[in-house]
Structure formats: C-alpha cells, structure tokens
Amino acid sequence: MESIFTKEKLFKAYAACKNKKKNTINALKFEINREKNLFKLLRELQQGSYKISRHICFVVTDPKPREIFAADFRDRIVHHLLYNEIMDIFEKDFIDNSFANRKGKGSHKGVKELKAYLQNSRQSWYLKLDIKSFFCSIDKDILFTAIKEKILSADRPQYWKKEILWVTQKIIYNDPTQNFIYKGDKRLRHLIVNEKSLFYSQGRGLPIGNLTSQFFANIYLDAMDKYISLQANGYYIRYVDDFIILGGRSIIKNLEAIKTFLKTDLGLAISDKKIKFQPSRTGIDFLGYYIKPDYILVRKKVVAKFKRKIVWQKYNTQSQRLSAINSYFGHFMHASTYNLRRKLFTKILTTGNSNFTSQGEYDYLKLLV
C-alpha cells in the first residue's frame, strides 16, 4: 500500500531533526534505541495510531518573556516529515518579501532588503505594525481550512492528500496544555500575561518554537501578505508578525482597512501600542537594527544587553562565554559597527571575567573585530 510514511522519508526527517536538536535530553533518549524508536513511530504512522506525546513547558526571558511548549523529539521528526512533504507546494505562492522561517531568507536578508529599498526609493514615510499576541491568536479552523484547500487542489495522489491532512489535523488541533510537564523556574510564569499564554487562549493558538508552528504562521498570514501587497500602494515587508509599509504620507490611510481585514478574515488584531508612522529618514527600527538608506546601526538595547551578559553573567566554561560573544558579534557584523566592535573587544579584555585560557581564543576574538 502506498504511503507518505516510508522508512526513507522518516529517516530523512530524523536526520534533519537530530541536526537541530542533537544535544537535548529527549534527543539523547531517543538515540539510545534509535532503530527501535524509529520503526515504532513508523508503524504508528502507517497504522493511523500515532498520538502526540507530552510537551515540555517552560518560560524564556530573552529577548522578552515567552511561554514555550517544546514538542517531544519523536513528534519533531513527524513535523519535519510533514514539512518536507508540503513545503514546496506553499512556498512557491508566498510573496518574496516574507522573510521569516524560509530557506534562503532570514532576518539579515530582510534587513538588507529594506536598506536597499530605502537607498533606491524616494518614498519618505513608513508604517510599522505588529500583530497582537499572534501565535496565541491563530484560529485553528481558519488555518486548517487554508491548508486543506491547498492540499486538495494539489496535483498529488489521493492517498497522499488523505495522509497529509490526517497528520496536519493532529498537529494543529493538539492542545499542549492538556499533556505537559513544566520545567524551569516556575516563578517566571507570572511574567506571561494571559493574552500571550495558551492556557488562556480558549482553544486558539499554536505553540511557539515548533517547525510546524513557524511554517503554519507563514501559511496563515499569506492572505494578509497578498492583501496588503495589492491594496497598500507601497513597499511591503514582513518578518513573522512584524511588518512595514513604505510610501508617501498617504499610506496611513491603509491602517483601518488592514485592521478590518485582519479581524474579519483572520481573527487577528493590530497592537495599537506598537503602531509607528514616521518619516523613514529617522531610521526604521526592525529586527534589532536601526536601518537608514546609507547605513545600519545596532539597537542600543542590544548593545547594553551584550555588556551586561559579558561583564556580569557567570559562565561555567570559557567556551560558553565565547559562544555568547560570538552570537552577539555575529549580529553586530551585519551593521556598521567596526568601531563598536573594537570598543567591545577592549571591554571584553578588561573585564574581570576575561581569563582567556589560550592564545587561540584571543586570536579568534580578534577575527570578530
């Protein structure tokens, strides 16, 4: 019997999943009896008895407090298998200027694209918008209907469509709050306001962090992307739930129409506190940078956070500290920050936490400057 659930496809999904989560406890547990666990999962998928496992819930605070429901490793394998099967069908219809969670895109390419537009355009105003509590507000029925219509119209066999919709429906309608274990500091839970928690979403929403949630987010907002691109009469760019329209001063007239479309068609709302309508010459705050036509700057908050982490935070090993430095410098290097990186390098060397253990580590940091 033909099926999308084959040994080859499952092992391919497993390899991709392992590459991203190879050091987690769940991944290591799965790895101990890899063949047994993979063939057990394969049988469950083929027989239609597959059930989603318990999630791990925790709260992260950087860059802001967020509630995370991490899927079990075996479920992440299924996420990758589904993604591999349907990604191309949806990807070919996404607009070019959607940059989140897509191959060949990403935040840095989005920033460079926005800067290039500012350099080559005389448009002088921008409207920056943010969707309120986006992941917790996703209407599962609207999402599944959009996916179902696309899958049923695809030029694929009936067995493929049936199995894709079966596993997609399981993932979308699974409620992680009904089967989870909480890990981490429970005192952090009070940092999550009700509107940003799946515990209070009344059956709506997707867990942050899963590959499928990120991919489904682009599918869900595809209708908005196309609506704004056609109606706004200006340049449009989006990264997850942050989006910008550039044009003449008249672009502000699009705001109410966008609010109405989001409410009526997607059950979403704009965060009124985050609306920005300003001349583009002042610089556009986007994805951790201030973007101007001639250069890109790093946000002061990002630099301040870097200094706090390197000067005050204690690290168990030198490699952990170097990893943190490397992450921030990787962000800085996409902006006009040569002088900033030199100053920070000096600060790193003079901080009490320095204690470089080898000349190689010093030379490595010099390369970052």
C-alpha positions in Angstrom: 0.0 0.0 0.0 1.3 3.4 -1.0 2.0 5.9 1.8 4.0 9.0 2.6 5.1 7.3 5.7 8.1 5.3 4.5 11.3 4.3 6.1 13.3 6.6 3.8 11.3 9.7 4.5 11.2 9.1 8.2 15.0 8.6 8.4 15.5 11.8 6.4 13.2 13.7 8.8 15.0 12.1 11.7 18.4 13.3 10.4 17.2 16.9 10.0 15.7 16.8 13.4 18.8 15.3 15.0 20.9 18.0 13.4 18.9 20.7 15.1 18.3 19.0 18.5 21.2 16.7 18.9 22.1 17.7 22.5 18.7 17.8 24.1 17.7 15.2 26.7 14.8 13.9 24.6 17.0 13.5 21.6 19.6 11.6 23.5 17.0 9.3 25.0 15.6 8.6 21.5 19.1 8.0 20.2 19.8 5.2 22.7 17.3 2.9 20.9 17.2 4.7 17.6 16.2 1.9 15.2 13.6 0.6 17.6 12.1 4.0 18.2 12.0 5.0 14.6 10.3 1.7 13.4 7.8 2.0 16.3 7.0 5.6 15.1 6.8 4.4 11.5 4.3 1.6 12.4 2.1 4.1 14.3 2.0 6.5 11.4 1.3 3.8 8.9 -1.5 2.2 11.0 -3.0 5.6 12.0 -2.4 5.0 15.7 0.1 7.8 16.1 -0.5 10.1 19.1 1.3 13.3 20.0 3.5 12.9 23.1 3.7 15.1 26.2 5.2 18.6 25.7 7.7 20.3 27.9 6.6 23.8 29.1 9.0 26.5 30.2 9.4 30.3 30.1 12.3 32.1 28.4 13.1 35.7 29.2 15.4 36.7 26.4 14.7 38.8 24.4 11.4 39.0 26.1 9.2 36.7 28.3 7.7 33.9 26.2 5.9 30.7 27.0 7.4 27.7 25.2 5.8 24.3 24.7 8.5 22.1 23.3 7.4 19.0 21.4 8.9 15.6 22.2 11.7 14.6 19.8 9.7 11.9 18.1 7.0 14.5 17.4 9.6 16.8 15.9 10.5 14.1 13.5 6.9 14.0 12.3 7.0 17.8 12.0 10.0 17.6 9.7 8.4 14.8 7.6 5.3 16.9 7.1 7.3 20.0 6.3 9.4 18.1 3.7 6.2 16.9 2.0 4.3 20.1 1.7 6.8 23.0 1.9 7.3 23.4 -1.9 3.5 23.5 -2.5 3.1 26.5 -0.3 6.5 28.1 -0.7 6.0 28.8 -4.5 3.0 31.0 -3.7 4.4 33.0 -0.8 5.4 36.6 -1.6 9.1 37.4 -2.0 9.1 39.9 0.9 8.1 37.5 3.7 11.5 36.7 5.3 10.8 34.5 8.4 11.4 30.8 8.6 12.1 30.3 4.9 15.0 28.8 3.0 17.3 31.5 1.6 15.6 34.2 3.6 16.1 35.1 7.3 16.3 38.3 9.4 19.6 39.6 8.0 18.4 39.3 4.4 15.2 41.1 5.4 17.2 43.9 6.9 19.4 44.2 3.8 16.4 44.2 1.5 14.8 47.0 3.5 18.0 49.1 3.4 18.3 48.5 -0.4 14.8 49.7 -0.9 15.5 52.9 1.2 18.6 53.6 -0.9 16.7 53.3 -4.2 13.4 55.0 -3.4 12.3 58.5 -2.7 9.4 57.3 -0.6 9.6 59.2 2.7 7.2 57.6 5.2 6.8 54.2 6.9 4.0 52.5 8.8 5.3 49.8 11.1 2.7 47.3 12.6 2.7 44.3 14.9 0.0 41.7 15.4 -1.2 41.4 19.0 -0.3 38.1 20.6 0.0 36.5 17.2 0.7 32.8 18.0 -1.9 32.6 20.7 -4.5 34.2 18.5 -4.3 31.9 15.5 -7.7 30.4 14.7 -7.1 26.7 14.1 -10.2 26.3 11.9 -9.1 29.1 9.6 -5.6 27.7 9.4 -6.7 24.1 8.7 -9.2 25.2 6.1 -6.4 27.2 4.2 -4.1 24.2 4.3 -6.9 21.7 3.3 -7.9 23.8 0.3 -4.3 23.9 -0.9 -3.7 20.2 -0.4 -6.9 19.1 -2.0 -6.1 21.2 -5.1 -2.6 19.8 -5.4 -1.6 17.5 -8.2 -0.9 14.6 -5.9 -2.4 11.1 -5.3 -5.5 10.7 -3.1 -3.6 8.6 -0.5 -1.0 11.5 -0.2 -3.7 14.1 0.4 -5.5 11.9 2.9 -2.4 11.2 5.0 -1.2 14.8 4.8 -4.5 16.1 6.1 -4.6 13.5 8.8 -1.3 14.3 10.3 -1.8 18.1 9.8 -5.1 18.0 11.6 -3.5 16.1 14.5 -0.7 18.7 14.9 -2.9 21.8 14.5 -5.7 20.7 16.9 -3.5 19.2 19.6 -3.7 21.2 22.8 -0.3 21.0 24.6 -1.8 22.4 27.8 -3.7 19.1 28.3 -0.5 17.0 28.3 2.7 18.7 29.5 5.4 18.8 32.2 6.7 22.1 33.5 10.5 22.6 33.7 12.5 25.5 34.8 11.8 28.3 37.3 8.1 28.3 38.0 8.4 31.8 39.3 8.8 33.0 35.8 5.3 32.0 34.8 3.9 35.2 36.3 5.8 37.2 33.6 3.4 35.8 30.9 0.3 37.8 30.6 -2.9 35.9 29.9 -3.3 37.0 26.3 0.2 35.5 25.5 -0.5 32.2 27.1 -2.0 29.1 25.6 -3.6 28.3 29.0 -6.0 31.2 28.4 -6.3 31.1 24.6 -9.7 29.3 24.6 -8.7 26.7 22.0 -6.9 29.0 19.7 -3.2 29.3 19.1 -0.1 27.3 18.3 3.0 26.6 20.5 6.0 28.8 19.8 9.1 27.2 18.6 8.0 24.1 16.7 8.9 23.9 13.0 5.3 23.4 12.0 4.2 26.4 14.0 6.7 28.6 12.2 5.7 27.2 8.8 2.0 27.4 9.6 2.4 31.1 10.6 3.5 31.9 7.1 0.5 30.0 5.6 -1.8 31.8 8.0 -0.5 35.3 7.1 -0.2 34.6 3.4 -3.7 36.1 2.8 -2.6 39.2 4.7 0.6 39.5 2.7 -1.2 39.4 -0.6 -4.0 41.7 0.6 -1.5 44.4 1.7 0.8 44.0 -1.3 -2.2 44.6 -3.6 -4.0 47.3 -1.6 -1.4 49.4 0.2 0.1 51.1 -2.8 3.6 51.0 -1.3 6.5 48.7 -0.5 5.7 45.9 2.0 8.0 43.6 4.0 7.2 41.1 6.8 9.1 39.0 9.4 6.7 36.8 11.4 4.1 39.2 12.9 6.1 42.4 12.4 5.5 44.2 9.1 6.3 47.5 7.4 4.7 49.5 4.6 6.7 52.3 3.0 5.4 55.0 0.7 4.1 58.5 0.7 2.3 60.1 3.7 -1.0 58.6 2.4 0.0 55.1 3.4 -1.5 55.8 6.9 -4.9 55.6 5.1 -4.4 51.8 4.9 -4.4 51.3 8.6 -8.1 50.9 9.2 -8.6 48.7 6.2 -5.8 46.4 7.4 -7.3 46.2 10.9 -10.7 45.3 9.4 -9.2 42.6 7.1 -7.3 41.0 10.0 -10.3 41.0 12.2 -12.8 39.7 9.6 -10.7 37.2 7.7 -8.1 36.0 10.2 -9.5 36.8 13.7 -6.4 38.9 14.5 -5.8 42.4 15.8 -3.1 45.1 15.5 -1.2 46.0 18.6 -2.1 49.7 18.9 0.7 50.4 21.3 3.3 49.4 18.7 2.0 51.4 15.7 4.7 53.6 14.3 4.1 56.1 11.5 7.2 58.3 10.9 9.5 59.7 8.2 11.9 57.0 7.0 14.8 59.4 7.3 14.7 59.0 11.1 15.6 55.3 10.7 13.4 52.2 10.9 13.6 50.0 13.9 13.4 46.5 12.5 14.7 43.1 13.8 17.2 44.5 16.2 18.7 47.2 13.9 18.1 50.8 13.0 18.0 50.9 9.2 18.8 54.1 7.2 19.4 54.5 3.5 23.2 54.7 3.9 23.9 52.5 6.9 22.6 50.1 9.5 23.0 50.6 13.3 22.6 48.1 16.1 19.9 49.0 18.7 21.3 50.4 21.9 19.3 47.9 23.9 21.1 45.0 22.2 24.5 46.6 22.9 23.5 47.2 26.6 22.3 43.6 26.9 25.6 42.3 25.5 27.6 44.4 28.0 25.5 43.1 30.9 26.0 39.5 29.8 29.7 39.6 29.3 30.6 41.7 32.3 28.2 40.4 34.9 26.9 37.0 33.9 28.9 34.0 35.2 29.7 31.1 32.7 30.5 27.6 33.7 33.1 27.3 30.9 35.1 29.6 28.7 33.5 28.0 25.6 30.0 29.1 26.8 31.2 32.6 27.2 32.9 32.6 23.8 29.7 31.2 22.3 27.7 34.1 23.8 30.2 36.6 22.4 30.2 35.0 19.0 26.4 35.2 18.9 26.3 38.9 19.6 29.2 39.8 17.3 27.5 37.8 14.5 24.6 40.2 15.0 26.8 43.3 15.1 28.7 42.3 11.9 25.6 42.8 9.8 25.6 46.5 10.7 28.1 49.5 10.5 29.8 48.5 13.8 33.5 48.4 13.2 34.3 51.0 15.9 31.7 49.5 18.2 33.3 46.0 17.9 36.7 47.4 18.6 35.5 49.1 21.8 33.6 46.0 22.9 36.7 43.9 22.2 38.7 46.1 24.6 36.0 45.9 27.2 36.0 42.1 26.9 39.7 42.0 27.6 39.5 44.3 30.6 36.5 42.7 32.3 37.1 40.6 35.3 35.5 37.6 33.6 38.1 37.5 30.8 40.6 34.8 31.8 41.3 33.6 28.3 42.8 30.2 28.5 44.7 30.2 25.3 46.2 32.5 22.6 43.8 30.8 20.2 40.7 32.2 21.9 42.3 35.7 21.9 43.1 35.4 18.2 39.5 34.1 17.5 38.0 37.2 19.1 40.4 39.4 17.0 38.8 37.9 13.9 35.4 39.0 15.1 36.6 42.6 15.1 
